[in-house]
Every structure is written in C-alpha cells, then in structure tokens.
Short mmCIF file of C-alpha atoms in Angstrom, two decimals:
data_model
loop_
_atom_site.label_atom_id
_atom_site.label_comp_id
_atom_site.label_asym_id
_atom_site.label_seq_id
_atom_site.Cartn_x
_atom_site.Cartn_y
_atom_site.Cartn_z
CA UNK A 1 92.71 53.94 119.17
CA UNK A 2 91.69 55.99 116.22
CA UNK A 3 94.32 58.14 114.08
CA UNK A 4 93.09 61.44 114.40
CA UNK A 5 96.29 62.92 112.15
CA UNK A 6 94.63 62.94 108.58
CA UNK A 7 91.45 65.12 110.10
CA UNK A 8 94.12 67.06 112.36
CA UNK A 9 95.95 67.81 109.12
CA UNK A 10 92.64 68.62 107.27
CA UNK A 11 91.52 71.24 109.81
CA UNK A 12 94.57 72.94 109.78
CA UNK A 13 94.82 73.04 105.96
CA UNK A 14 91.35 74.39 106.47
CA UNK A 15 93.13 77.11 108.84
CA UNK A 16 95.59 78.20 106.97
CA UNK A 17 93.60 78.77 103.28
CA UNK A 18 91.56 80.87 105.25
CA UNK A 19 94.22 83.06 106.54
CA UNK A 20 95.45 83.31 103.02
CA UNK A 21 92.15 84.36 102.02
CA UNK A 22 91.42 86.87 104.50
CA UNK A 23 94.97 88.20 104.15
CA UNK A 24 94.06 88.34 100.42
CA UNK A 25 90.79 90.23 101.32
CA UNK A 26 92.74 93.03 103.63
CA UNK A 27 95.32 93.09 100.47
CA UNK A 28 92.68 93.68 98.08
CA UNK A 29 90.91 96.65 99.95
CA UNK A 30 94.64 98.74 100.30
CA UNK A 31 94.99 97.79 96.55
CA UNK A 32 91.58 99.35 95.95
CA UNK A 33 92.06 102.47 98.03
CA UNK A 34 94.93 103.27 96.41
CA UNK A 35 93.89 102.68 92.78
CA UNK A 36 90.70 104.41 93.12
CA UNK A 37 88.95 101.11 92.26
CA UNK A 38 85.70 101.89 94.18
CA UNK A 39 83.54 99.30 92.59
CA UNK A 40 86.34 96.54 93.67
CA UNK A 41 86.59 98.49 97.05
CA UNK A 42 82.60 97.93 97.22
CA UNK A 43 82.65 94.63 96.22
CA UNK A 44 84.87 93.56 99.01
CA UNK A 45 81.83 93.85 101.18
CA UNK A 46 79.01 92.18 102.55
CA UNK A 47 75.31 93.83 101.50
CA UNK A 48 75.74 95.22 105.26
CA UNK A 49 79.20 95.98 105.48
CA UNK A 50 80.35 99.34 106.76
CA UNK A 51 83.67 101.73 107.03
CA UNK A 52 84.20 103.93 110.02
CA UNK A 53 87.63 107.12 109.06
CA UNK A 54 86.43 109.00 111.82
CA UNK A 55 89.46 109.37 113.74
CA UNK A 56 90.74 110.13 110.12
CA UNK A 57 88.55 113.04 109.91
CA UNK A 58 86.31 111.08 107.70
CA UNK A 59 82.99 109.69 107.67
CA UNK A 60 81.19 106.32 109.28
CA UNK A 61 78.61 104.48 106.90
CA UNK A 62 77.93 101.57 104.44
CA UNK A 63 80.73 100.80 101.69
CA UNK A 64 78.57 102.63 98.97
CA UNK A 65 78.40 105.86 100.70
CA UNK A 66 82.13 105.54 102.04
CA UNK A 67 83.51 104.90 98.85
CA UNK A 68 81.77 107.81 97.50
CA UNK A 69 83.35 109.65 100.05
CA UNK A 70 86.81 108.47 99.90
CA UNK A 71 86.64 108.94 95.67
CA UNK A 72 85.84 112.73 96.11
CA UNK A 73 88.16 113.18 99.43
CA UNK A 74 91.57 111.13 98.06
CA UNK A 75 91.10 113.04 94.62
CA UNK A 76 93.50 115.69 95.52
CA UNK A 77 95.92 112.72 96.24
CA UNK A 78 96.24 110.70 92.67
CA UNK A 79 99.20 108.84 94.52
CA UNK A 80 98.54 106.61 96.80
CA UNK A 81 100.34 103.46 98.67
CA UNK A 82 98.79 101.74 101.95
CA UNK A 83 101.12 99.99 103.49
CA UNK A 84 99.30 97.25 106.34
CA UNK A 85 101.47 95.12 108.03
CA UNK A 86 101.58 93.66 111.63
CA UNK A 87 98.31 91.85 110.55
CA UNK A 88 96.94 89.61 113.38
CA UNK A 89 94.25 87.48 112.65
CA UNK A 90 91.32 85.60 114.75
CA UNK A 91 88.93 83.45 113.78
CA UNK A 92 85.68 82.72 115.15
CA UNK A 93 81.94 81.58 115.03
CA UNK A 94 79.85 83.68 116.92
CA UNK A 95 76.10 82.47 117.80
CA UNK A 96 74.45 84.95 115.48
CA UNK A 97 76.52 84.71 112.60
CA UNK A 98 75.41 82.76 109.34
CA UNK A 99 79.05 81.75 108.81
CA UNK A 100 82.58 81.88 110.25
CA UNK A 101 84.11 85.14 111.14
CA UNK A 102 87.56 86.67 111.05
CA UNK A 103 89.12 89.37 112.93
CA UNK A 104 92.17 91.00 111.79
CA UNK A 105 93.85 94.18 113.54
CA UNK A 106 96.92 95.43 111.49
CA UNK A 107 98.84 98.69 111.55
CA UNK A 108 99.06 100.65 108.57
CA UNK A 109 101.13 103.56 107.64
CA UNK A 110 99.71 105.54 104.52
CA UNK A 111 102.30 107.78 102.25
CA UNK A 112 99.88 110.02 99.89
CA UNK A 113 101.34 112.28 96.82
CA UNK A 114 99.86 115.29 94.53
CA UNK A 115 100.52 115.01 90.87
CA UNK A 116 103.48 116.36 89.94
CA UNK A 117 103.19 118.82 86.95
CA UNK A 118 104.36 117.64 83.07
CA UNK A 119 104.19 114.04 84.12
CA UNK A 120 107.10 113.87 86.79
CA UNK A 121 107.17 112.63 90.18
CA UNK A 122 104.63 113.16 92.48
CA UNK A 123 104.89 116.01 95.21
CA UNK A 124 104.98 114.72 98.60
CA UNK A 125 101.75 114.45 101.07
CA UNK A 126 100.65 113.59 104.05
CA UNK A 127 101.73 110.51 105.32
CA UNK A 128 99.49 108.96 108.53
CA UNK A 129 99.53 105.64 110.22
CA UNK A 130 97.47 103.83 112.64
CA UNK A 131 95.77 100.56 113.30
CA UNK A 132 92.97 99.36 110.93
CA UNK A 133 90.55 96.50 112.47
CA UNK A 134 88.43 93.96 109.63
CA UNK A 135 85.54 92.43 110.88
CA UNK A 136 85.25 89.21 108.12
CA UNK A 137 82.45 86.96 107.33
CA UNK A 138 82.54 83.73 105.42
CA UNK A 139 80.10 84.19 102.35
CA UNK A 140 78.89 82.13 99.81
CA UNK A 141 81.13 84.03 97.66
CA UNK A 142 84.03 83.96 100.30
CA UNK A 143 85.42 85.98 102.65
CA UNK A 144 83.88 89.78 102.81
CA UNK A 145 84.42 92.73 105.10
CA UNK A 146 81.41 93.01 106.76
CA UNK A 147 83.30 96.23 108.85
CA UNK A 148 86.62 98.11 108.85
CA UNK A 149 87.23 100.65 111.20
CA UNK A 150 90.31 103.08 111.00
CA UNK A 151 92.23 104.78 113.97
CA UNK A 152 94.69 106.74 113.29
CA UNK A 153 97.41 107.15 115.48
CA UNK A 154 99.71 110.10 113.86
CA UNK A 155 99.65 112.22 110.70
CA UNK A 156 102.62 114.24 109.28
CA UNK A 157 102.42 116.71 106.18
CA UNK A 158 105.75 117.90 104.43
CA UNK A 159 106.34 121.62 104.13
CA UNK A 160 104.23 123.09 102.18
CA UNK A 161 101.13 120.21 102.04
CA UNK A 162 99.02 122.18 104.07
CA UNK A 163 98.80 125.20 101.50
CA UNK A 164 98.18 123.31 98.72
CA UNK A 165 95.68 120.94 100.25
CA UNK A 166 93.61 124.39 101.37
CA UNK A 167 94.72 123.24 104.84
#
C-alpha cells in the first residue's frame, strides 16, 4: 500500500499557508481603512472587486468608488481602529472561477475618534459593530478581495458626538 502521508502533509501545509495569506489580506484591509491608505485599499481587490457598506449608511460599488467615499466620509474621524475578530475561513473552488476561492466571515468592532485640539488624545467618537463577509479569489498576484459586505448590527455615539458630527 503506498504511503500517502507526505502528500497529505503537503496539502495540509498548503491549506495553512492559504489560511495565513487570507488572514493577512483581511488584516491589511482593516489597516488600510484605519490608516486612510486608499491606494493600499484598492490594491487589495481584484479588478472587478466590490464593497457594500449600505447597512452602515454607506454605498455599494467598485473598490475605487468605495475608497473615494470612505476617504470623504471618514475624514471627520482621523482616529480609527477596526478590530476584526472571530474569523471563520472556508475554502472552495467554484465552477466558474479562474482559481481558488475563500470566504471569511468575521465580527468587527470599530471605534472612531475626533481630532483633539492641541494634539492631545482624540475625543471619543462613534463605535459600531457587526459582521463582515470577505469573498477572496486566488490570483497570479496572490489572494485578493472580490467582495466585502459589511453588516452593521449596532452603533453607539458618545454624548455630544452627534452634535459634533452635525447629526
């Protein structure tokens, strides 16, 4: 009987490497939004990649138009820290795909802050939470986002934040 252990180990190693790479893309997504690095944000997507922020009061569209909307709408909150946790990763190959696919569902908490006068600590801003779905595709350049769907479940604004934000 042939020994399949080395083959099994290679498949398991490849799966671990894919899981780490996919996790890295999700982390890079959060960091790009937090840092306002919209070029990096756009670079995480496939050419036809889309994002949907409608449940959080935003827009749905291609990565470029969504990046422009995020840049404008997040300008009031220079302090951002997206925490993406409870990541559930599933891999698969779809019939019509050019390569492997991954789906990540993860919960998020997103505290934001207003700029402080005189360079002090940021004034507390709104905090929201929910779940993101990330659809990824393996490309020649590595794993890329094909779709991001944000499903906001809750939002809390500190006293005065609504007034400061014009709400």
